[in-house]
Amino acid sequence: MNISDLLGAMMQSGMTPSSTDRMRNSLGGGSVLDSLAGMLGGSSGGGLGEALSSMLGGGGQGGGLLGNVLSEAGRAVGGHQNLALGGLGALVGALLGGGGKSMGGALGGGVMALLGAMAFQALKGSGERKPQVPLGLLEPQTEAERNELEQHSELILKAMINAAKADGQIDEGEMRRIVGKLHEVGVDSEAQHYVMTQMQKPMETEKLIAAAQGRPELAAQMYGASLLAIEVDTPAEKRYLDQLAAGLGLDPKVAQRIQGLVGLQPV
């Protein structure tokens, strides 16, 4: 079972009605996405990754995370060619209406790249050390880095499922809806069982918090992923996010920056 594929399928299936809009906001909004689509006549996938690379190589500013943030991250890692622009391109393509059953893995990489860009942006100027470019946004170069990215992807997936339990246990109807959509996009029975098992577990907030101790970039990614997973429209969800941010050691200003990136008012 490939966790990156499963993460992509979960996002493709829709954790919450607002997930797509929040990812669009994080990427700079509809005008930025439409501009990228126009560069390629509306095509999607890897071609959009090439468009991102061309834009950055020419010093262009795409707005939002597609402009200054990616340019700065690219400089920090020796060039934008070391960033996961292909994954971001796949994510942009999916948000523009492209992709199908085969998009899971590419989308998983795109979600991790998006969360990495959000974390990098939010941690800048936080008064702590200069943020590192997180794995996910940084294209893994070695087997060890690929394995670490897979581990981070699993923590992100668990954080999203954990957040979905914030206002009460996920009921059987919601479980069937999610697993049914996973089946529709081609997720195998092993991965479906994994998701069902995770949804049936008690909340494991403290365990997730412990996994991110001393790793502010991962902590910020987990918080951002949680914002993509729930509507944040109940007092229980708001309390959960406060508890999560505090436990992860995120400065309140960092948490607010992440909320702003996805288009949420401070919770």
XYZ file of N, CA and C in Angstrom:
801
model
N 0.851 -1.207 0.000
C 0.000 0.000 0.000
C 0.879 1.246 0.000
N 0.629 2.140 -0.935
C 1.375 3.388 -1.035
C 0.572 4.503 -0.370
N 1.137 5.070 0.704
C 0.407 6.084 1.467
C 0.199 7.350 0.642
N 1.182 7.724 -0.169
C 1.028 8.920 -0.997
C -0.162 8.779 -1.945
N -0.304 7.582 -2.541
C -1.457 7.334 -3.404
C -2.755 7.471 -2.617
N -2.752 6.927 -1.406
C -3.958 6.958 -0.587
C -4.298 8.377 -0.156
N -3.288 9.158 0.209
C -3.517 10.552 0.572
C -4.141 11.306 -0.598
N -3.600 11.103 -1.788
C -4.163 11.757 -2.962
C -5.594 11.343 -3.218
N -5.875 10.049 -3.047
C -7.240 9.564 -3.256
C -8.197 10.148 -2.231
N -7.745 10.286 -0.985
C -8.593 10.889 0.044
C -8.950 12.321 -0.319
N -7.977 13.083 -0.808
C -8.260 14.463 -1.198
C -9.132 14.510 -2.450
N -8.888 13.577 -3.365
C -9.700 13.520 -4.577
C -11.149 13.181 -4.241
N -11.332 12.369 -3.204
C -12.678 11.972 -2.801
C -13.408 13.085 -2.062
N -12.644 13.993 -1.442
C -13.246 15.128 -0.749
C -13.469 14.854 0.717
N -12.541 15.292 1.567
C -12.694 15.134 3.010
C -13.848 15.994 3.526
N -14.010 17.158 2.931
C -15.056 18.094 3.337
C -15.446 18.917 2.116
N -16.662 19.460 2.065
C -17.064 20.269 0.907
C -16.147 21.453 0.635
N -15.447 21.945 1.675
C -14.606 23.130 1.504
C -13.165 22.819 1.107
N -12.779 21.534 1.072
C -11.380 21.186 0.826
C -10.846 21.775 -0.471
N -11.621 21.637 -1.543
C -11.150 22.116 -2.838
C -10.959 23.622 -2.836
N -11.925 24.354 -2.284
C -11.808 25.812 -2.235
C -10.593 26.232 -1.405
N -10.329 25.532 -0.323
C -9.189 25.897 0.522
C -7.861 25.647 -0.186
N -7.787 24.559 -0.951
C -6.561 24.330 -1.723
C -6.403 25.400 -2.803
N -7.499 25.776 -3.432
C -7.445 26.841 -4.443
C -6.953 28.151 -3.817
N -7.490 28.482 -2.649
C -7.053 29.707 -1.970
C -5.561 29.663 -1.666
N -5.087 28.519 -1.206
C -3.673 28.388 -0.853
C -2.768 28.580 -2.050
N -3.247 28.198 -3.210
C -2.450 28.311 -4.425
C -2.540 29.691 -5.070
N -3.320 30.588 -4.476
C -3.386 31.947 -4.999
C -4.738 32.334 -5.538
N -5.705 31.404 -5.520
C -7.052 31.745 -5.962
C -7.281 31.448 -7.432
N -8.518 31.660 -7.854
C -8.914 31.309 -9.207
C -8.173 32.042 -10.299
N -7.821 33.305 -10.075
C -7.148 34.064 -11.127
C -5.784 33.476 -11.461
N -5.072 33.013 -10.430
C -3.761 32.398 -10.657
C -3.904 31.082 -11.396
N -4.862 30.261 -10.971
C -5.056 28.969 -11.616
C -5.502 29.152 -13.064
N -6.399 30.101 -13.305
C -6.858 30.354 -14.666
C -5.721 30.843 -15.551
N -4.819 31.645 -14.961
C -3.675 32.133 -15.725
C -2.769 30.983 -16.145
N -2.526 30.050 -15.219
C -1.703 28.887 -15.557
C -2.369 28.034 -16.627
N -3.678 27.843 -16.489
C -4.393 27.055 -17.484
C -4.316 27.713 -18.849
N -4.417 29.037 -18.868
C -4.347 29.754 -20.127
C -3.011 29.612 -20.823
N -1.945 29.452 -20.023
C -0.614 29.274 -20.614
C -0.539 28.014 -21.459
N -1.400 27.019 -21.112
C -1.347 25.730 -21.804
C -2.652 25.406 -22.517
N -3.486 26.395 -22.672
C -4.747 26.154 -23.338
C -5.678 25.249 -22.568
N -5.533 25.258 -21.225
C -6.435 24.470 -20.390
C -5.966 23.074 -20.109
N -4.780 22.676 -20.546
C -4.297 21.328 -20.259
C -3.869 21.231 -18.814
N -3.601 19.990 -18.349
C -3.321 19.792 -16.926
C -2.201 18.790 -16.739
N -1.914 18.472 -15.443
C -0.942 17.434 -15.117
C 0.479 17.924 -15.243
N 1.345 17.043 -15.834
C 2.762 17.352 -15.913
C 3.051 18.625 -16.668
N 2.214 18.957 -17.697
C 2.435 20.182 -18.444
C 2.344 21.412 -17.575
N 1.467 21.374 -16.579
C 1.367 22.498 -15.664
C 2.593 22.578 -14.775
N 3.170 21.442 -14.441
C 4.431 21.456 -13.706
C 5.509 22.155 -14.509
N 5.541 21.897 -15.815
C 6.503 22.570 -16.687
C 6.212 24.065 -16.762
N 4.934 24.427 -16.755
C 4.569 25.843 -16.777
C 5.038 26.542 -15.508
N 4.885 25.880 -14.358
C 5.376 26.440 -13.099
C 6.880 26.635 -13.163
N 7.579 25.640 -13.675
C 9.031 25.729 -13.773
C 9.446 26.874 -14.678
N 8.755 27.023 -15.808
C 9.055 28.104 -16.733
C 8.792 29.464 -16.106
N 7.687 29.562 -15.383
C 7.324 30.820 -14.727
C 8.395 31.234 -13.731
N 8.845 30.287 -12.911
C 9.845 30.602 -11.895
C 11.198 30.872 -12.527
N 11.523 30.093 -13.554
C 12.806 30.298 -14.209
C 12.921 31.656 -14.850
N 11.773 32.197 -15.279
C 11.776 33.519 -15.885
C 11.606 34.641 -14.896
N 11.569 34.277 -13.617
C 11.415 35.318 -12.599
C 10.002 35.819 -12.452
N 9.041 35.065 -13.002
C 7.655 35.505 -12.938
C 7.092 35.392 -11.543
N 6.032 36.121 -11.326
C 5.341 36.083 -10.042
C 3.941 35.546 -10.286
N 3.659 34.360 -9.757
C 2.355 33.764 -9.976
C 1.330 34.185 -8.953
N 1.757 34.810 -7.871
C 0.823 35.141 -6.814
C 0.703 34.001 -5.830
N 0.407 34.318 -4.598
C 0.236 33.282 -3.597
C 1.454 32.401 -3.493
N 1.194 31.108 -3.304
C 2.293 30.162 -3.162
C 2.966 29.856 -4.490
N 2.365 30.280 -5.601
C 2.967 29.995 -6.899
C 3.945 31.079 -7.334
N 4.164 32.066 -6.515
C 5.076 33.141 -6.874
C 6.235 33.246 -5.928
N 6.193 34.218 -5.031
C 7.317 34.509 -4.147
C 7.771 33.313 -3.329
N 6.828 32.539 -2.804
C 7.191 31.436 -1.913
C 8.001 30.384 -2.652
N 7.532 29.986 -3.838
C 8.260 28.974 -4.589
C 9.604 29.500 -5.060
N 9.655 30.759 -5.421
C 10.934 31.343 -5.833
C 11.932 31.321 -4.683
N 11.489 31.720 -3.496
C 12.384 31.733 -2.344
C 12.797 30.321 -1.944
N 11.852 29.400 -1.967
C 12.170 28.010 -1.631
C 13.162 27.432 -2.634
N 12.987 27.765 -3.895
C 13.911 27.283 -4.909
C 15.324 27.782 -4.685
N 15.448 29.048 -4.316
C 16.783 29.579 -4.031
C 17.420 28.868 -2.843
N 16.596 28.479 -1.879
C 17.112 27.840 -0.663
C 17.622 26.431 -0.919
N 17.156 25.787 -1.994
C 17.562 24.399 -2.251
C 18.363 24.258 -3.535
N 18.913 25.376 -4.022
C 19.806 25.298 -5.175
C 19.122 25.330 -6.522
N 17.897 25.782 -6.566
C 17.203 25.915 -7.845
C 15.827 25.297 -7.817
N 14.897 25.894 -8.589
C 13.514 25.422 -8.572
C 13.382 24.016 -9.128
N 14.421 23.536 -9.860
C 14.361 22.174 -10.376
C 14.382 21.141 -9.250
N 14.761 21.570 -8.048
C 14.779 20.659 -6.898
C 13.470 20.669 -6.115
N 12.501 21.449 -6.573
C 11.187 21.486 -5.936
C 10.239 20.498 -6.625
N 9.210 20.091 -5.909
C 8.247 19.114 -6.436
C 7.192 19.823 -7.290
N 7.643 20.452 -8.367
C 6.724 21.219 -9.207
C 5.796 20.304 -9.997
N 6.261 19.081 -10.292
C 5.382 18.148 -10.998
C 4.159 17.805 -10.172
N 4.368 17.574 -8.860
C 3.242 17.284 -7.981
C 2.296 18.458 -7.878
N 2.849 19.670 -7.742
C 1.998 20.858 -7.693
C 1.234 21.028 -9.002
N 1.892 20.734 -10.110
C 1.214 20.824 -11.402
C 0.046 19.865 -11.493
N 0.240 18.635 -10.969
C -0.848 17.657 -10.976
C -2.015 18.138 -10.114
N -1.685 18.748 -8.973
C -2.727 19.263 -8.089
C -3.487 20.402 -8.759
N -2.754 21.315 -9.374
C -3.399 22.416 -10.094
C -4.307 21.861 -11.186
N -3.795 20.873 -11.931
C -4.600 20.276 -12.997
C -5.885 19.668 -12.474
N -5.799 18.974 -11.326
C -6.988 18.367 -10.736
C -7.986 19.435 -10.306
N -7.481 20.546 -9.750
C -8.363 21.627 -9.308
C -9.018 22.335 -10.489
N -8.395 22.205 -11.651
C -8.973 22.787 -12.861
C -9.910 21.819 -13.566
N -10.088 20.627 -12.969
C -11.049 19.681 -13.526
C -10.433 18.525 -14.263
N -9.111 18.384 -14.234
C -8.461 17.272 -14.918
C -8.300 16.078 -14.012
N -7.814 14.994 -14.571
C -7.492 13.815 -13.769
C -8.643 12.850 -13.646
N -8.309 11.644 -13.229
C -9.297 10.593 -13.056
C -8.804 9.606 -12.040
N -9.075 8.341 -12.276
C -8.680 7.323 -11.320
C -7.171 7.279 -11.103
N -6.415 7.601 -12.125
C -4.955 7.474 -12.038
C -4.290 8.644 -11.326
N -5.061 9.605 -10.839
C -4.468 10.826 -10.297
C -4.037 10.702 -8.848
N -4.388 9.618 -8.151
C -4.148 9.527 -6.719
C -2.729 9.816 -6.304
N -1.751 9.083 -6.883
C -0.360 9.270 -6.489
C 0.142 10.656 -6.785
N -0.164 11.161 -7.977
C 0.277 12.506 -8.336
C -0.350 13.540 -7.415
N -1.618 13.344 -7.086
C -2.282 14.282 -6.191
C -1.688 14.222 -4.793
N -1.339 13.018 -4.337
C -0.713 12.898 -3.023
C 0.569 13.704 -2.952
N 1.386 13.602 -4.001
C 2.604 14.406 -4.052
C 2.296 15.884 -4.096
N 1.231 16.253 -4.811
C 0.850 17.659 -4.882
C 0.354 18.201 -3.563
N -0.410 17.389 -2.827
C -0.894 17.820 -1.512
C 0.281 18.040 -0.571
N 1.254 17.129 -0.585
C 2.422 17.281 0.286
C 3.230 18.514 -0.110
N 3.343 18.779 -1.414
C 4.062 19.969 -1.865
C 3.332 21.236 -1.433
N 2.005 21.229 -1.557
C 1.200 22.382 -1.142
C 1.353 22.630 0.360
N 1.239 21.573 1.160
C 1.380 21.733 2.608
C 2.786 22.196 2.972
N 3.785 21.708 2.233
C 5.153 22.154 2.477
C 5.329 23.628 2.170
N 4.714 24.087 1.077
C 4.793 25.502 0.723
C 4.078 26.367 1.758
N 2.927 25.895 2.231
C 2.195 26.624 3.264
C 3.030 26.739 4.539
N 3.667 25.630 4.931
C 4.481 25.637 6.148
C 5.659 26.582 5.996
N 6.318 26.540 4.855
C 7.477 27.393 4.609
C 7.081 28.858 4.688
N 5.955 29.195 4.096
C 5.473 30.573 4.100
C 5.088 31.019 5.507
N 4.356 30.162 6.215
C 3.834 30.546 7.526
C 4.928 30.696 8.566
N 5.997 29.914 8.440
C 7.064 29.938 9.442
C 8.061 31.073 9.214
N 8.036 31.665 8.030
C 8.942 32.782 7.780
C 8.621 33.935 8.720
N 9.632 34.523 9.309
C 9.426 35.670 10.166
C 8.761 35.345 11.478
N 8.772 34.061 11.872
C 8.107 33.677 13.115
C 8.974 33.937 14.342
N 10.212 34.392 14.144
C 11.104 34.654 15.259
C 11.951 33.459 15.620
N 11.650 32.291 14.990
C 12.456 31.113 15.224
C 13.543 31.038 14.162
N 14.204 29.885 14.084
C 15.239 29.714 13.076
C 14.613 29.823 11.682
N 15.462 30.089 10.709
C 14.983 30.168 9.339
C 14.391 28.820 8.949
N 13.158 28.783 8.435
C 12.542 27.489 8.144
C 13.273 26.750 7.031
N 13.301 25.445 7.155
C 13.826 24.603 6.095
C 12.720 24.354 5.082
N 13.111 24.029 3.857
C 12.126 23.648 2.854
C 11.702 22.215 3.162
N 10.419 21.998 3.498
C 10.006 20.663 3.931
C 10.052 19.645 2.804
N 10.313 18.388 3.191
C 10.138 17.303 2.239
C 8.684 17.331 1.773
N 8.498 17.104 0.542
C 7.174 17.259 -0.060
C 7.268 18.390 -1.051
N 7.573 19.581 -0.553
C 7.882 20.690 -1.457
C 9.259 20.466 -2.071
N 10.172 19.924 -1.277
C 11.494 19.536 -1.775
C 11.387 18.149 -2.382
N 11.776 18.009 -3.623
C 11.741 16.708 -4.291
C 12.759 15.773 -3.640
N 12.329 14.608 -3.133
C 13.284 13.701 -2.485
C 14.320 13.189 -3.482
N 15.575 13.125 -3.030
C 16.667 12.748 -3.905
C 17.227 11.362 -3.608
N 16.965 10.844 -2.424
C 17.525 9.560 -2.015
C 16.412 8.637 -1.535
N 16.744 7.358 -1.397
C 15.752 6.406 -0.891
C 15.353 6.764 0.531
N 16.319 7.224 1.327
C 16.016 7.623 2.701
C 15.024 8.782 2.722
N 15.197 9.759 1.831
C 14.277 10.890 1.782
C 12.901 10.454 1.288
N 12.864 9.518 0.342
C 11.574 9.021 -0.131
C 10.827 8.285 0.988
N 11.576 7.496 1.765
C 10.945 6.802 2.889
C 10.447 7.786 3.944
N 11.237 8.833 4.196
C 10.824 9.838 5.176
C 9.577 10.576 4.696
N 9.516 10.881 3.404
C 8.339 11.551 2.852
C 7.101 10.668 2.992
N 7.273 9.366 2.790
C 6.150 8.445 2.953
C 5.679 8.428 4.410
N 6.618 8.471 5.350
C 6.255 8.519 6.770
C 5.500 9.809 7.102
N 5.998 10.925 6.552
C 5.320 12.202 6.780
C 3.915 12.184 6.161
N 3.785 11.567 4.984
C 2.480 11.492 4.327
C 1.492 10.717 5.194
N 1.965 9.663 5.854
C 1.075 8.886 6.718
C 0.654 9.710 7.934
N 1.587 10.470 8.503
C 1.225 11.338 9.629
C 0.204 12.392 9.197
N 0.382 12.933 7.999
C -0.564 13.929 7.469
C -1.942 13.294 7.311
N -1.986 12.092 6.745
C -3.261 11.405 6.547
C -3.938 11.127 7.885
N -3.160 10.664 8.860
C -3.725 10.394 10.186
C -4.213 11.682 10.851
N -3.480 12.776 10.659
C -3.900 14.055 11.229
C -5.230 14.501 10.644
N -5.427 14.275 9.356
C -6.686 14.668 8.715
C -7.847 13.830 9.239
N -7.627 12.529 9.370
C -8.685 11.658 9.881
C -8.967 11.984 11.343
N -7.919 12.270 12.104
C -8.097 12.622 13.509
C -8.933 13.897 13.640
N -8.651 14.885 12.789
C -9.406 16.142 12.830
C -10.880 15.905 12.522
N -11.156 14.948 11.632
C -12.542 14.661 11.258
C -13.351 14.108 12.426
N -12.654 13.645 13.460
C -13.337 13.109 14.645
C -13.553 14.182 15.717
N -13.141 15.406 15.444
C -13.091 16.431 16.488
C -14.468 16.744 17.079
N -15.504 16.667 16.280
C -16.839 16.980 16.806
C -17.662 15.714 17.042
N -16.963 14.602 17.268
C -17.641 13.328 17.533
C -17.111 12.241 16.624
N -17.328 11.001 16.995
C -16.857 9.876 16.199
C -17.446 9.931 14.796
N -16.668 9.553 13.800
C -17.173 9.487 12.428
C -18.234 8.385 12.369
N -19.442 8.733 11.939
C -20.510 7.731 11.961
C -20.395 6.766 10.787
N -21.154 5.686 10.860
C -21.053 4.627 9.861
C -21.395 5.133 8.466
N -22.397 6.017 8.388
C -22.773 6.547 7.089
C -21.649 7.327 6.434
N -20.943 8.143 7.226
C -19.825 8.916 6.690
C -18.673 8.000 6.288
N -18.431 6.961 7.084
C -17.389 6.002 6.720
C -17.696 5.349 5.383
N -18.950 4.928 5.218
C -19.324 4.274 3.949
C -19.186 5.241 2.780
N -19.540 6.505 3.003
C -19.407 7.502 1.924
C -17.956 7.650 1.502
N -17.059 7.797 2.484
C -15.644 8.004 2.184
C -15.042 6.782 1.509
N -15.297 5.606 2.080
C -14.732 4.379 1.506
C -15.319 4.118 0.119
N -16.598 4.426 -0.062
C -17.203 4.264 -1.375
C -16.552 5.144 -2.427
N -16.246 6.364 -2.057
C -15.578 7.262 -3.004
C -14.155 6.792 -3.292
N -13.483 6.249 -2.265
C -12.144 5.692 -2.491
C -12.214 4.550 -3.496
N -13.235 3.722 -3.382
C -13.420 2.629 -4.340
C -13.633 3.175 -5.745
N -14.410 4.247 -5.857
C -14.700 4.842 -7.166
C -13.442 5.320 -7.873
N -12.454 5.819 -7.119
C -11.240 6.336 -7.750
C -10.142 5.284 -7.823
N -10.492 4.025 -7.538
C -9.562 2.932 -7.796
C -8.700 2.490 -6.641
N -9.038 2.885 -5.401
C -8.249 2.467 -4.243
C -8.547 0.999 -3.937
N -7.488 0.201 -3.698
C -7.689 -1.234 -3.490
C -8.257 -1.534 -2.103
N -8.633 -2.780 -1.893
C -9.324 -3.171 -0.667
C -8.432 -3.020 0.562
N -7.108 -3.253 0.406
C -6.194 -3.100 1.544
C -6.195 -1.663 2.050
N -6.114 -0.710 1.115
C -6.090 0.699 1.499
C -7.444 1.138 2.057
N -8.525 0.633 1.488
C -9.850 0.951 2.018
C -9.981 0.470 3.463
N -9.475 -0.739 3.728
C -9.521 -1.291 5.084
C -8.684 -0.444 6.034
N -7.526 0.023 5.554
C -6.654 0.872 6.371
C -7.398 2.141 6.791
N -8.060 2.780 5.849
C -8.791 4.012 6.150
C -9.931 3.726 7.129
N -10.670 2.657 6.892
C -11.769 2.306 7.796
C -11.242 2.078 9.211
N -10.117 1.374 9.331
C -9.525 1.113 10.648
C -9.130 2.411 11.331
N -8.517 3.332 10.588
C -8.106 4.613 11.168
C -9.320 5.425 11.619
N -10.390 5.374 10.855
C -11.579 6.145 11.211
C -12.266 5.575 12.447
N -12.131 4.281 12.678
C -12.780 3.641 13.817
C -11.983 3.773 15.112
N -10.710 4.157 15.013
C -9.870 4.298 16.204
C -10.310 5.488 17.050
N -10.043 5.448 18.356
C -10.220 6.652 19.169
C -9.259 7.735 18.692
N -9.535 8.964 19.055
C -8.633 10.058 18.674
C -7.238 9.825 19.259
N -6.225 10.192 18.494
C -4.837 9.994 18.919
C -4.040 11.294 18.785
N -4.649 12.357 19.297
C -4.042 13.685 19.168
C -2.659 13.747 19.795
N -2.522 13.230 21.009
C -1.232 13.311 21.698
C -0.149 12.549 20.950
N -0.497 11.429 20.370
C 0.473 10.639 19.601
C 0.936 11.404 18.371
N 0.019 12.063 17.699
C 0.372 12.860 16.523
C 1.246 14.046 16.913
N 0.906 14.695 18.017
C 1.697 15.823 18.493
C 3.118 15.378 18.819
N 3.246 14.223 19.470
C 4.566 13.713 19.837
C 5.420 13.432 18.609
N 4.791 12.972 17.531
C 5.536 12.644 16.309
C 6.152 13.874 15.654
N 5.593 15.051 15.941
C 6.081 16.284 15.309
C 6.972 17.113 16.233
N 7.253 16.643 17.431
C 8.066 17.415 18.366
C 9.444 17.705 17.782
N 9.861 18.969 17.883
C 11.164 19.369 17.370
C 11.224 19.501 15.867
N 10.087 19.383 15.181
C 10.049 19.480 13.718
C 8.963 20.491 13.319
N 9.279 21.771 13.420
C 8.246 22.800 13.184
C 7.648 22.752 11.789
N 8.443 22.385 10.788
C 7.894 22.319 9.435
C 6.818 21.235 9.343
N 7.095 20.069 9.913
C 6.104 18.993 9.915
C 4.886 19.391 10.732
N 5.116 20.047 11.869
C 3.996 20.501 12.710
C 3.079 21.439 11.930
N 3.669 22.373 11.184
C 2.862 23.310 10.401
C 2.107 22.594 9.289
N 2.734 21.590 8.680
C 2.050 20.814 7.646
C 0.851 20.057 8.225
N 1.032 19.464 9.406
C -0.060 18.717 10.028
C -1.220 19.641 10.379
N -0.919 20.833 10.841
C -1.966 21.791 11.157
C -2.693 22.220 9.879
N -1.935 22.523 8.839
C -2.557 22.903 7.568
C -3.433 21.801 7.007
N -2.972 20.550 7.111
C -3.761 19.424 6.616
C -5.075 19.307 7.384
N -5.027 19.575 8.682
C -6.242 19.504 9.499
C -7.263 20.531 9.048
N -6.798 21.702 8.610
C -7.710 22.735 8.111
C -8.367 22.330 6.793
N -7.709 21.452 6.038
C -8.298 20.965 4.792
C -9.310 19.859 5.035
N -9.286 19.271 6.240
C -10.067 18.063 6.497
C -11.414 18.323 7.144
N -11.614 19.511 7.728
C -12.861 19.784 8.449
C -13.390 21.161 8.073
N -14.677 21.368 8.325
C -15.301 22.644 7.986
C -14.946 23.760 8.975
N -14.603 23.406 10.204
C -14.329 24.365 11.288
C -15.565 25.233 11.533
N -16.700 24.576 11.670
C -17.956 25.311 11.879
C -18.673 24.891 13.164
N -17.942 24.231 14.069
C -18.523 23.870 15.363
C -17.555 24.272 16.467
N -18.046 24.549 17.668
C -17.147 24.873 18.785
C -16.145 23.757 19.068
N -16.577 22.497 18.905
C -15.671 21.373 19.171
C -14.495 21.378 18.200
N -14.752 21.691 16.933
C -13.669 21.728 15.951
C -12.718 22.883 16.237
N -13.252 24.010 16.640
C -12.396 25.156 16.963
C -11.532 24.866 18.183
N -12.117 24.215 19.195
C -11.326 23.842 20.373
C -10.228 22.854 19.989
N -10.574 21.936 19.114
C -9.581 20.948 18.695
C -8.396 21.623 18.006
N -8.666 22.554 17.108
C -7.587 23.233 16.394
C -6.715 24.043 17.345
N -7.324 24.675 18.338
C -6.543 25.395 19.351
C -5.641 24.435 20.116
N -6.202 23.293 20.514
C -5.439 22.283 21.240
C -4.298 21.746 20.374
N -4.600 21.489 19.106
C -3.584 20.944 18.196
C -2.446 21.931 17.997
N -2.775 23.193 17.708
C -1.745 24.200 17.476
C -0.854 24.377 18.701
N -1.478 24.429 19.881
C -0.702 24.590 21.114
C 0.183 23.375 21.355
N -0.368 22.185 21.167
C 0.407 20.978 21.382
C 1.559 20.845 20.417
N 1.346 21.278 19.190
C 2.405 21.227 18.174
C 3.464 22.302 18.377
N 3.201 23.220 19.297
C 4.155 24.286 19.567
C 4.162 25.382 18.524
N 3.055 25.542 17.812
C 2.977 26.581 16.785
C 2.668 27.923 17.429
N 3.443 28.927 17.091
C 3.141 30.281 17.518
C 1.751 30.653 17.001
N 0.926 31.338 17.797
C -0.416 31.719 17.326
C -0.391 32.469 15.998
N 0.639 33.268 15.763
C 0.725 33.999 14.496
C 0.959 33.052 13.328
N 1.726 31.975 13.571
C 1.955 30.978 12.520
C 0.641 30.280 12.186
N -0.103 29.884 13.219
C -1.398 29.235 12.996
C -2.329 30.160 12.219
N -2.330 31.450 12.560
C -3.201 32.401 11.870
C -2.777 32.573 10.413
N -1.456 32.546 10.157
C -0.989 32.648 8.760
C -1.494 31.456 7.945
N -1.444 30.269 8.528
C -1.914 29.082 7.811
C -3.406 29.184 7.558
N -4.150 29.646 8.552
C -5.588 29.849 8.366
C -5.847 30.840 7.228
N -5.067 31.914 7.196
C -5.239 32.897 6.143
C -4.933 32.336 4.770
N -3.929 31.467 4.669
C -3.567 30.878 3.389
C -4.689 30.042 2.812
N -5.435 29.353 3.668
C -6.531 28.523 3.150
C -7.845 29.295 3.056
N -7.820 30.582 3.430
C -9.007 31.417 3.298
C -9.938 31.391 4.497
N -9.428 30.950 5.643
C -10.242 30.933 6.871
C -9.988 32.179 7.686
N -11.032 32.680 8.315
C -10.848 33.705 9.319
C -10.217 33.059 10.562
N -9.461 33.809 11.366
C -8.887 33.209 12.576
C -9.948 32.520 13.420
N -9.624 31.267 13.857
C -10.606 30.493 14.611
C -10.285 30.531 16.092
